[in-house]
Amino acid sequence: MSAAWPIHALGDVCEFQRGLTYAKSDEVDVSDNVVLRATNIDLATNLLDFSELKYINENVEVPESKKVRKNSLLICTASGSKSHLGKVAFIDDDYDYAFGGFMGMITPKPGVNPKYLFHRMTSDAYKDFVGGLSDGANINNLKFDDLRRFTVPLAPVPEQQRIVGILDEAFDGIATAKANAEKNLQNARALFECHLQAKMMDGRWPRKMLGELCNKVEYGSSAKSASAGIVPVLRMGNIQDGQLDWENLVYSNDQAEIDKYLLRHNDVLFNRTNSPELVGKAAIYKSEMPAIFAGYLIRIHRKEDLLDADYLTYFLNSKDALDYGKTVMISSVNQANINGAKLKEYPLPAPTLAEQREIVASLDQVSAETQRLESLYQQKLAALDELKKSLLHQAFSGAL
């Protein structure tokens, strides 16, 4: 850090304003009174997001002090998620919007460039400061008295302006590069789905219901699991992107349950209960380690002379199958279910077993290339994030 830059507490260089409190009964479907909340700060970009607005009755008087002010920062001071606590957004205009009671507004005093302060409060130093306030506990509130202690190396105003210009230009370039990498990542995934459609869904093969190609479907164990035990119990969170994820495991010590639900090589597991966007995902067990499966999963007992396990897994994770699942799922609050009877009615293309295996070999090849491309693009995204962190560190240590 430059020795010439004095270090100030945030409370000495900014004014703090708490958000508007209002009654639940004041909330309405639409009005001219808009109230910004934590969801209006995008965690990934630190930009204001107006896609979901909250409205309150127009009879509620909103003081000017409770409205977002151009060149101030909006900050989340209360959140059910630790990762969202303390997130900030730069207010780039006078929107005439209020901000809610779980939010705060920080306005720099004269001599502090607002964007300079914004960049300081998106740095790792700020994130580490907020994280350190929890001291390992699960905090849900960020107190202004604590926040005021955060330190800001205050460069001279011309130097602040120079740093802001460099960071803004660099971050615009990084944002463009990230958008391109994310688009390439989407294109790689779309390429695989396009190949799957061409190989499996082109209408050449007769359609059969899954129930015709399996002996039965079986729900998993409903017994209570433990944090340690004899064998892992795979749950819905252990199915990720068509693969089994062996992180965050729970275990069973019940030998009767283990004997009944022990997985066999090439067992296909179907996630019957989850959030609406995740229900219906599937994965195949390849004997990674002995395991059983929990009740929110279904094991499909294939007729092995009619249905290849890898072919079935590719099908169940395809857009066609997931779209079909949306038409038969039963939804409740934040949860959806596709029961075993509905699963057996899934219509899938049914070529011969030999043809299924040829399709699987082709899909495996494209999948491997897709994963290679995804890995490259993920590495590029990670490198861009590290570059941004490095630039912020240099900016406030006088090295930029």
CSV table of C-alpha atoms in Angstrom, one decimal:
chain,number,residue,atom,x,y,z
A,1,MET,CA,0.0,0.0,0.0
A,2,SER,CA,1.3,3.5,-0.8
A,3,ALA,CA,2.8,5.1,2.3
A,4,ALA,CA,1.5,8.5,1.1
A,5,TRP,CA,-2.2,7.3,1.3
A,6,PRO,CA,-3.9,7.9,4.7
A,7,ILE,CA,-6.1,5.1,5.9
A,8,HIS,CA,-9.6,6.1,6.9
A,9,ALA,CA,-12.4,4.2,8.5
A,10,LEU,CA,-15.5,3.9,6.3
A,11,GLY,CA,-17.5,5.8,8.9
A,12,ASP,CA,-15.3,8.8,8.6
A,13,VAL,CA,-15.6,9.2,4.8
A,14,CYS,CA,-19.3,8.2,4.2
A,15,GLU,CA,-22.8,8.9,5.4
A,16,PHE,CA,-25.0,5.9,6.3
A,17,GLN,CA,-28.8,5.7,5.8
A,18,ARG,CA,-31.0,2.9,6.8
A,19,GLY,CA,-33.8,1.7,4.6
A,20,LEU,CA,-37.6,2.2,4.7
A,21,THR,CA,-39.7,0.1,7.0
A,22,TYR,CA,-43.3,-0.6,6.1
A,23,ALA,CA,-46.1,-2.9,7.0
A,24,LYS,CA,-46.7,-6.2,5.2
A,25,SER,CA,-50.2,-4.9,4.5
A,26,ASP,CA,-48.7,-2.0,2.5
A,27,GLU,CA,-47.4,-4.4,-0.2
A,28,VAL,CA,-49.4,-4.3,-3.5
A,29,ASP,CA,-49.1,-5.8,-6.9
A,30,VAL,CA,-48.1,-2.6,-8.7
A,31,SER,CA,-47.8,1.1,-7.8
A,32,ASP,CA,-45.5,4.1,-8.3
A,33,ASN,CA,-43.8,3.3,-5.0
A,34,VAL,CA,-41.0,0.9,-5.8
A,35,VAL,CA,-38.9,-0.6,-2.9
A,36,LEU,CA,-35.5,-2.2,-3.8
A,37,ARG,CA,-34.5,-5.2,-1.8
A,38,ALA,CA,-31.5,-7.6,-1.5
A,39,THR,CA,-32.7,-9.5,-4.7
A,40,ASN,CA,-32.1,-6.2,-6.6
A,41,ILE,CA,-28.4,-6.5,-6.2
A,42,ASP,CA,-26.8,-9.0,-8.5
A,43,LEU,CA,-24.2,-10.9,-6.5
A,44,ALA,CA,-22.1,-11.8,-9.5
A,45,THR,CA,-21.9,-8.4,-11.2
A,46,ASN,CA,-22.6,-5.9,-8.3
A,47,LEU,CA,-25.1,-4.2,-10.6
A,48,LEU,CA,-28.6,-3.2,-9.8
A,49,ASP,CA,-31.1,-5.7,-11.1
A,50,PHE,CA,-34.7,-4.5,-11.7
A,51,SER,CA,-36.1,-7.8,-13.0
A,52,GLU,CA,-38.1,-8.3,-9.8
A,53,LEU,CA,-39.5,-5.2,-8.2
A,54,LYS,CA,-41.5,-4.9,-4.9
A,55,TYR,CA,-44.3,-2.3,-4.7
A,56,ILE,CA,-46.0,-0.7,-1.8
A,57,ASN,CA,-49.2,1.3,-1.5
A,58,GLU,CA,-49.0,4.8,-3.0
A,59,ASN,CA,-50.4,6.2,0.3
A,60,VAL,CA,-47.1,5.3,2.0
A,61,GLU,CA,-45.1,8.5,2.2
A,62,VAL,CA,-41.4,7.8,1.3
A,63,PRO,CA,-39.0,10.4,2.6
A,64,GLU,CA,-36.2,11.5,0.2
A,65,SER,CA,-33.7,10.1,2.6
A,66,LYS,CA,-35.1,6.6,2.0
A,67,LYS,CA,-34.7,6.8,-1.8
A,68,VAL,CA,-31.6,5.6,-3.6
A,69,ARG,CA,-29.3,8.5,-4.5
A,70,LYS,CA,-27.1,8.7,-7.6
A,71,ASN,CA,-23.4,8.1,-6.9
A,72,SER,CA,-24.2,6.2,-3.6
A,73,LEU,CA,-23.9,2.5,-2.8
A,74,LEU,CA,-26.8,0.2,-2.0
A,75,ILE,CA,-25.8,-2.5,0.5
A,76,CYS,CA,-27.6,-5.6,1.8
A,77,THR,CA,-27.5,-5.5,5.6
A,78,ALA,CA,-29.7,-8.6,6.3
A,79,SER,CA,-30.0,-11.8,4.4
A,80,GLY,CA,-30.9,-15.5,5.0
A,81,SER,CA,-27.7,-16.3,3.0
A,82,LYS,CA,-24.3,-15.5,4.3
A,83,SER,CA,-22.9,-15.1,0.8
A,84,HIS,CA,-25.4,-12.3,0.1
A,85,LEU,CA,-24.8,-10.3,3.3
A,86,GLY,CA,-22.9,-7.1,2.6
A,87,LYS,CA,-23.2,-7.3,-1.2
A,88,VAL,CA,-23.2,-3.8,-2.8
A,89,ALA,CA,-24.3,-2.1,-6.0
A,90,PHE,CA,-23.3,1.3,-7.4
A,91,ILE,CA,-26.3,3.5,-7.9
A,92,ASP,CA,-25.8,5.1,-11.3
A,93,ASP,CA,-28.9,7.3,-11.5
A,94,ASP,CA,-31.7,8.9,-9.4
A,95,TYR,CA,-34.4,6.3,-9.9
A,96,ASP,CA,-36.9,7.7,-7.4
A,97,TYR,CA,-37.0,4.2,-5.8
A,98,ALA,CA,-37.0,3.6,-2.1
A,99,PHE,CA,-34.8,0.9,-0.5
A,100,GLY,CA,-36.2,-1.5,2.1
A,101,GLY,CA,-35.5,-2.0,5.8
A,102,PHE,CA,-33.0,-4.8,5.2
A,103,MET,CA,-30.9,-2.5,3.0
A,104,GLY,CA,-28.6,0.4,3.6
A,105,MET,CA,-27.3,3.3,1.5
A,106,ILE,CA,-23.7,4.6,1.8
A,107,THR,CA,-23.0,8.0,0.4
A,108,PRO,CA,-19.3,9.2,0.1
A,109,LYS,CA,-18.4,12.6,1.5
A,110,PRO,CA,-16.6,15.2,-0.6
A,111,GLY,CA,-13.1,14.1,-1.5
A,112,VAL,CA,-14.1,10.5,-2.0
A,113,ASN,CA,-14.8,9.3,-5.6
A,114,PRO,CA,-18.0,7.2,-5.5
A,115,LYS,CA,-16.7,4.6,-8.0
A,116,TYR,CA,-13.4,4.5,-6.1
A,117,LEU,CA,-15.3,3.5,-2.9
A,118,PHE,CA,-17.4,1.1,-4.9
A,119,HIS,CA,-14.3,-0.7,-6.2
A,120,ARG,CA,-12.9,-0.9,-2.7
A,121,MET,CA,-16.1,-2.5,-1.5
A,122,THR,CA,-16.1,-5.2,-4.1
A,123,SER,CA,-12.5,-6.2,-3.3
A,124,ASP,CA,-11.4,-9.3,-1.4
A,125,ALA,CA,-10.4,-7.0,1.5
A,126,TYR,CA,-14.0,-6.0,2.0
A,127,LYS,CA,-15.3,-9.5,1.5
A,128,ASP,CA,-12.8,-10.8,4.1
A,129,PHE,CA,-13.9,-8.1,6.5
A,130,VAL,CA,-17.5,-9.0,6.3
A,131,GLY,CA,-16.7,-12.7,6.5
A,132,GLY,CA,-14.6,-12.0,9.6
A,133,LEU,CA,-17.5,-10.4,11.4
A,134,SER,CA,-19.2,-13.7,11.7
A,135,ASP,CA,-16.3,-15.3,13.6
A,136,GLY,CA,-17.5,-18.7,12.4
A,137,ALA,CA,-21.1,-18.0,13.4
A,138,ASN,CA,-24.0,-17.7,11.0
A,139,ILE,CA,-24.8,-14.0,11.1
A,140,ASN,CA,-27.9,-12.7,9.4
A,141,ASN,CA,-27.4,-8.9,10.0
A,142,LEU,CA,-24.6,-6.5,9.2
A,143,LYS,CA,-24.5,-3.6,11.7
A,144,PHE,CA,-23.5,-0.2,10.6
A,145,ASP,CA,-21.3,0.2,13.7
A,146,ASP,CA,-19.3,-2.8,12.5
A,147,LEU,CA,-19.3,-1.6,8.8
A,148,ARG,CA,-18.0,1.8,9.8
A,149,ARG,CA,-14.7,0.2,10.9
A,150,PHE,CA,-13.8,-1.0,7.4
A,151,THR,CA,-10.8,0.8,6.2
A,152,VAL,CA,-10.3,2.7,3.0
A,153,PRO,CA,-6.8,3.7,1.7
A,154,LEU,CA,-7.7,7.2,0.5
A,155,ALA,CA,-5.6,8.3,-2.5
A,156,PRO,CA,-5.6,11.9,-3.6
A,157,VAL,CA,-8.7,12.8,-5.7
A,158,PRO,CA,-6.8,12.9,-9.1
A,159,GLU,CA,-5.3,9.5,-8.3
A,160,GLN,CA,-8.7,8.1,-7.3
A,161,GLN,CA,-10.0,9.3,-10.7
A,162,ARG,CA,-7.1,7.7,-12.5
A,163,ILE,CA,-7.6,4.4,-10.7
A,164,VAL,CA,-11.3,4.4,-11.4
A,165,GLY,CA,-10.6,5.0,-15.1
A,166,ILE,CA,-8.2,2.1,-15.3
A,167,LEU,CA,-10.5,-0.3,-13.4
A,168,ASP,CA,-13.6,0.7,-15.3
A,169,GLU,CA,-11.9,0.1,-18.6
A,170,ALA,CA,-10.3,-3.1,-17.5
A,171,PHE,CA,-13.5,-4.5,-16.0
A,172,ASP,CA,-15.5,-3.6,-19.1
A,173,GLY,CA,-13.0,-5.7,-21.0
A,174,ILE,CA,-13.2,-8.5,-18.5
A,175,ALA,CA,-17.0,-8.5,-18.6
A,176,THR,CA,-17.0,-8.8,-22.4
A,177,ALA,CA,-14.5,-11.6,-22.2
A,178,LYS,CA,-16.6,-13.4,-19.6
A,179,ALA,CA,-19.7,-13.0,-21.6
A,180,ASN,CA,-18.0,-14.5,-24.6
A,181,ALA,CA,-16.6,-17.4,-22.5
A,182,GLU,CA,-20.0,-18.1,-21.0
A,183,LYS,CA,-21.6,-18.0,-24.5
A,184,ASN,CA,-19.0,-20.5,-25.7
A,185,LEU,CA,-19.7,-22.6,-22.7
A,186,GLN,CA,-23.5,-22.6,-23.5
A,187,ASN,CA,-22.7,-23.4,-27.2
A,188,ALA,CA,-20.5,-26.4,-26.1
A,189,ARG,CA,-23.4,-27.8,-24.1
A,190,ALA,CA,-25.9,-27.0,-26.9
A,191,LEU,CA,-23.6,-28.9,-29.4
A,192,PHE,CA,-23.9,-32.1,-27.3
A,193,GLU,CA,-27.7,-31.8,-27.0
A,194,CYS,CA,-27.9,-31.2,-30.8
A,195,HIS,CA,-25.9,-34.4,-31.4
A,196,LEU,CA,-28.1,-36.3,-29.0
A,197,GLN,CA,-31.2,-35.1,-30.8
A,198,ALA,CA,-29.7,-36.2,-34.1
A,199,LYS,CA,-28.8,-39.6,-32.9
A,200,MET,CA,-31.7,-40.5,-30.6
A,201,MET,CA,-34.7,-38.3,-31.4
A,202,ASP,CA,-34.8,-38.2,-35.2
A,203,GLY,CA,-37.9,-40.4,-35.5
A,204,ARG,CA,-36.1,-43.4,-36.9
A,205,TRP,CA,-36.8,-45.5,-33.8
A,206,PRO,CA,-40.1,-46.8,-32.5
A,207,ARG,CA,-41.2,-45.3,-29.2
A,208,LYS,CA,-42.0,-47.5,-26.2
A,209,MET,CA,-43.0,-46.6,-22.7
A,210,LEU,CA,-40.2,-47.1,-20.2
A,211,GLY,CA,-42.4,-49.6,-18.3
A,212,GLU,CA,-42.2,-51.9,-21.3
A,213,LEU,CA,-38.4,-52.0,-21.1
A,214,CYS,CA,-38.0,-52.5,-17.3
A,215,ASN,CA,-39.2,-55.0,-14.8
A,216,LYS,CA,-40.0,-52.5,-12.1
A,217,VAL,CA,-39.1,-49.2,-10.5
A,218,GLU,CA,-38.0,-49.1,-6.9
A,219,TYR,CA,-38.1,-46.2,-4.3
A,220,GLY,CA,-35.0,-45.9,-2.1
A,221,SER,CA,-34.5,-46.1,1.6
A,222,SER,CA,-36.6,-43.9,4.0
A,223,ALA,CA,-34.5,-44.8,7.0
A,224,LYS,CA,-32.7,-42.0,8.9
A,225,SER,CA,-29.1,-41.5,7.8
A,226,ALA,CA,-26.0,-40.6,9.8
A,227,SER,CA,-23.0,-38.4,9.4
A,228,ALA,CA,-20.8,-41.5,9.5
A,229,GLY,CA,-21.4,-45.2,8.9
A,230,ILE,CA,-20.9,-48.3,6.9
A,231,VAL,CA,-21.9,-47.2,3.4
A,232,PRO,CA,-22.9,-43.9,1.8
A,233,VAL,CA,-26.6,-43.1,1.1
A,234,LEU,CA,-26.9,-41.3,-2.2
A,235,ARG,CA,-29.5,-38.5,-2.2
A,236,MET,CA,-30.9,-36.1,-4.8
A,237,GLY,CA,-28.0,-33.6,-4.3
A,238,ASN,CA,-25.5,-36.4,-5.3
A,239,ILE,CA,-26.9,-36.4,-8.9
A,240,GLN,CA,-25.1,-33.5,-10.7
A,241,ASP,CA,-25.0,-33.0,-14.5
A,242,GLY,CA,-25.8,-36.7,-15.2
A,243,GLN,CA,-23.0,-37.9,-12.9
A,244,LEU,CA,-22.9,-39.1,-9.3
A,245,ASP,CA,-21.2,-36.6,-7.0
A,246,TRP,CA,-19.5,-38.2,-4.1
A,247,GLU,CA,-19.3,-35.1,-2.0
A,248,ASN,CA,-21.6,-34.2,1.0
A,249,LEU,CA,-22.4,-37.8,1.8
A,250,VAL,CA,-24.5,-39.3,4.6
A,251,TYR,CA,-24.3,-42.9,5.7
A,252,SER,CA,-26.3,-45.9,6.8
A,253,ASN,CA,-25.4,-48.4,9.5
A,254,ASP,CA,-28.6,-50.5,9.1
A,255,GLN,CA,-27.6,-53.8,7.6
A,256,ALA,CA,-31.1,-54.7,6.5
A,257,GLU,CA,-31.4,-51.4,4.6
A,258,ILE,CA,-27.9,-51.9,3.1
A,259,ASP,CA,-28.9,-55.4,1.9
A,260,LYS,CA,-32.1,-54.2,0.4
A,261,TYR,CA,-30.9,-51.0,-1.4
A,262,LEU,CA,-27.3,-51.8,-2.2
A,263,LEU,CA,-26.5,-50.5,-5.7
A,264,ARG,CA,-25.4,-52.8,-8.5
A,265,HIS,CA,-23.1,-51.8,-11.4
A,266,ASN,CA,-25.0,-49.9,-14.1
A,267,ASP,CA,-28.0,-49.1,-11.9
A,268,VAL,CA,-29.8,-46.0,-13.2
A,269,LEU,CA,-31.1,-43.6,-10.5
A,270,PHE,CA,-33.9,-41.1,-11.2
A,271,ASN,CA,-34.6,-38.1,-9.0
A,272,ARG,CA,-38.3,-38.2,-8.4
A,273,THR,CA,-38.6,-35.2,-5.9
A,274,ASN,CA,-36.8,-31.9,-6.1
A,275,SER,CA,-37.4,-28.3,-7.1
A,276,PRO,CA,-39.3,-28.1,-10.4
A,277,GLU,CA,-36.2,-27.2,-12.5
A,278,LEU,CA,-34.2,-30.2,-11.1
A,279,VAL,CA,-36.7,-33.0,-10.7
A,280,GLY,CA,-36.3,-35.8,-13.3
A,281,LYS,CA,-32.5,-35.7,-13.5
A,282,ALA,CA,-30.7,-39.1,-13.6
A,283,ALA,CA,-27.3,-40.7,-13.1
A,284,ILE,CA,-25.7,-44.1,-13.5
A,285,TYR,CA,-23.9,-46.0,-10.8
A,286,LYS,CA,-20.5,-47.4,-12.0
A,287,SER,CA,-19.4,-49.2,-8.8
A,288,GLU,CA,-17.4,-46.2,-7.7
A,289,MET,CA,-17.9,-47.5,-4.1
A,290,PRO,CA,-20.5,-49.5,-2.3
A,291,ALA,CA,-23.6,-47.3,-1.7
A,292,ILE,CA,-27.4,-47.4,-1.2
A,293,PHE,CA,-29.9,-44.8,-2.3
A,294,ALA,CA,-32.4,-42.6,-0.5
A,295,GLY,CA,-36.2,-42.4,-0.9
A,296,TYR,CA,-36.3,-39.3,-3.2
A,297,LEU,CA,-34.5,-41.5,-5.8
A,298,ILE,CA,-35.9,-44.3,-7.9
A,299,ARG,CA,-33.8,-47.3,-9.1
A,300,ILE,CA,-34.9,-48.5,-12.5
A,301,HIS,CA,-34.7,-52.3,-12.9
A,302,ARG,CA,-34.0,-52.5,-16.7
A,303,LYS,CA,-34.7,-55.5,-18.9
A,304,GLU,CA,-31.0,-55.8,-19.7
A,305,ASP,CA,-31.6,-57.5,-23.0
A,306,LEU,CA,-33.7,-54.6,-24.2
A,307,LEU,CA,-32.3,-51.4,-22.6
A,308,ASP,CA,-28.7,-50.2,-22.2
A,309,ALA,CA,-28.1,-48.4,-18.9
A,310,ASP,CA,-26.0,-45.6,-20.5
A,311,TYR,CA,-28.5,-45.1,-23.2
A,312,LEU,CA,-31.3,-44.8,-20.7
A,313,THR,CA,-29.3,-42.2,-18.7
A,314,TYR,CA,-28.6,-40.1,-21.7
A,315,PHE,CA,-32.3,-40.2,-22.6
A,316,LEU,CA,-33.5,-39.2,-19.1
A,317,ASN,CA,-31.1,-36.2,-19.0
A,318,SER,CA,-32.1,-35.1,-22.5
A,319,LYS,CA,-34.2,-32.0,-23.2
A,320,ASP,CA,-37.0,-34.2,-24.5
A,321,ALA,CA,-37.3,-36.3,-21.4
A,322,LEU,CA,-36.9,-33.3,-19.0
A,323,ASP,CA,-39.6,-31.4,-21.0
A,324,TYR,CA,-41.9,-34.4,-20.8
A,325,GLY,CA,-41.3,-34.6,-17.1
A,326,LYS,CA,-42.6,-31.1,-16.7
A,327,THR,CA,-45.9,-32.2,-18.2
A,328,VAL,CA,-46.5,-35.0,-15.7
A,329,MET,CA,-44.9,-33.6,-12.5
A,330,ILE,CA,-47.0,-32.8,-9.5
A,331,SER,CA,-46.0,-29.4,-8.1
A,332,SER,CA,-46.4,-27.9,-4.6
A,333,VAL,CA,-44.6,-25.0,-3.0
A,334,ASN,CA,-41.0,-25.0,-4.2
A,335,GLN,CA,-41.1,-28.8,-4.9
A,336,ALA,CA,-42.2,-31.1,-7.6
A,337,ASN,CA,-42.7,-34.9,-7.8
A,338,ILE,CA,-42.7,-37.5,-10.6
A,339,ASN,CA,-43.8,-40.8,-9.2
A,340,GLY,CA,-42.8,-44.2,-10.3
A,341,ALA,CA,-46.1,-44.8,-12.3
A,342,LYS,CA,-45.5,-41.6,-14.3
A,343,LEU,CA,-41.8,-42.6,-14.8
A,344,LYS,CA,-42.9,-45.9,-16.4
A,345,GLU,CA,-45.0,-43.9,-18.9
A,346,TYR,CA,-42.0,-42.0,-20.3
A,347,PRO,CA,-42.0,-42.6,-24.1
A,348,LEU,CA,-38.4,-43.2,-25.3
A,349,PRO,CA,-36.9,-44.1,-28.7
A,350,ALA,CA,-36.3,-47.9,-28.6
A,351,PRO,CA,-33.7,-49.1,-31.2
A,352,THR,CA,-32.2,-52.5,-30.7
A,353,LEU,CA,-29.7,-53.1,-27.9
A,354,ALA,CA,-26.8,-53.1,-30.5
A,355,GLU,CA,-28.0,-49.8,-32.0
A,356,GLN,CA,-28.4,-48.3,-28.5
A,357,ARG,CA,-24.8,-49.1,-27.8
A,358,GLU,CA,-23.6,-47.6,-31.1
A,359,ILE,CA,-25.5,-44.4,-30.1
A,360,VAL,CA,-23.9,-44.4,-26.7
A,361,ALA,CA,-20.4,-44.8,-28.2
A,362,SER,CA,-21.1,-41.8,-30.4
A,363,LEU,CA,-22.5,-39.7,-27.5
A,364,ASP,CA,-19.6,-40.7,-25.3
A,365,GLN,CA,-17.2,-39.3,-27.8
A,366,VAL,CA,-19.0,-36.0,-28.2
A,367,SER,CA,-19.5,-35.8,-24.5
A,368,ALA,CA,-15.8,-36.1,-23.8
A,369,GLU,CA,-15.0,-33.3,-26.3
A,370,THR,CA,-17.8,-31.2,-24.8
A,371,GLN,CA,-16.3,-31.7,-21.3
A,372,ARG,CA,-12.9,-30.7,-22.6
A,373,LEU,CA,-14.3,-27.5,-24.0
A,374,GLU,CA,-16.3,-26.8,-20.9
A,375,SER,CA,-13.1,-27.3,-18.8
A,376,LEU,CA,-11.2,-24.8,-21.0
A,377,TYR,CA,-14.0,-22.2,-20.8
A,378,GLN,CA,-14.3,-22.7,-17.0
A,379,GLN,CA,-10.6,-22.2,-16.6
A,380,LYS,CA,-10.8,-19.0,-18.7
A,381,LEU,CA,-13.7,-17.7,-16.5
A,382,ALA,CA,-11.7,-18.5,-13.3
A,383,ALA,CA,-8.6,-16.7,-14.8
A,384,LEU,CA,-10.7,-13.6,-15.5
A,385,ASP,CA,-12.0,-13.6,-12.0
A,386,GLU,CA,-8.5,-13.9,-10.6
A,387,LEU,CA,-7.4,-11.0,-12.9
A,388,LYS,CA,-10.2,-8.8,-11.5
A,389,LYS,CA,-9.1,-9.6,-7.9
A,390,SER,CA,-5.5,-8.9,-8.8
A,391,LEU,CA,-6.3,-5.5,-10.3
A,392,LEU,CA,-8.4,-4.5,-7.2
A,393,HIS,CA,-5.5,-5.6,-4.9
A,394,GLN,CA,-3.0,-3.5,-7.0
A,395,ALA,CA,-5.4,-0.5,-7.1
A,396,PHE,CA,-5.6,-0.2,-3.3
A,397,SER,CA,-2.0,-1.1,-2.6
A,398,GLY,CA,-0.6,1.7,-4.8
A,399,ALA,CA,0.7,-0.7,-7.4
A,400,LEU,CA,-1.6,0.1,-10.3
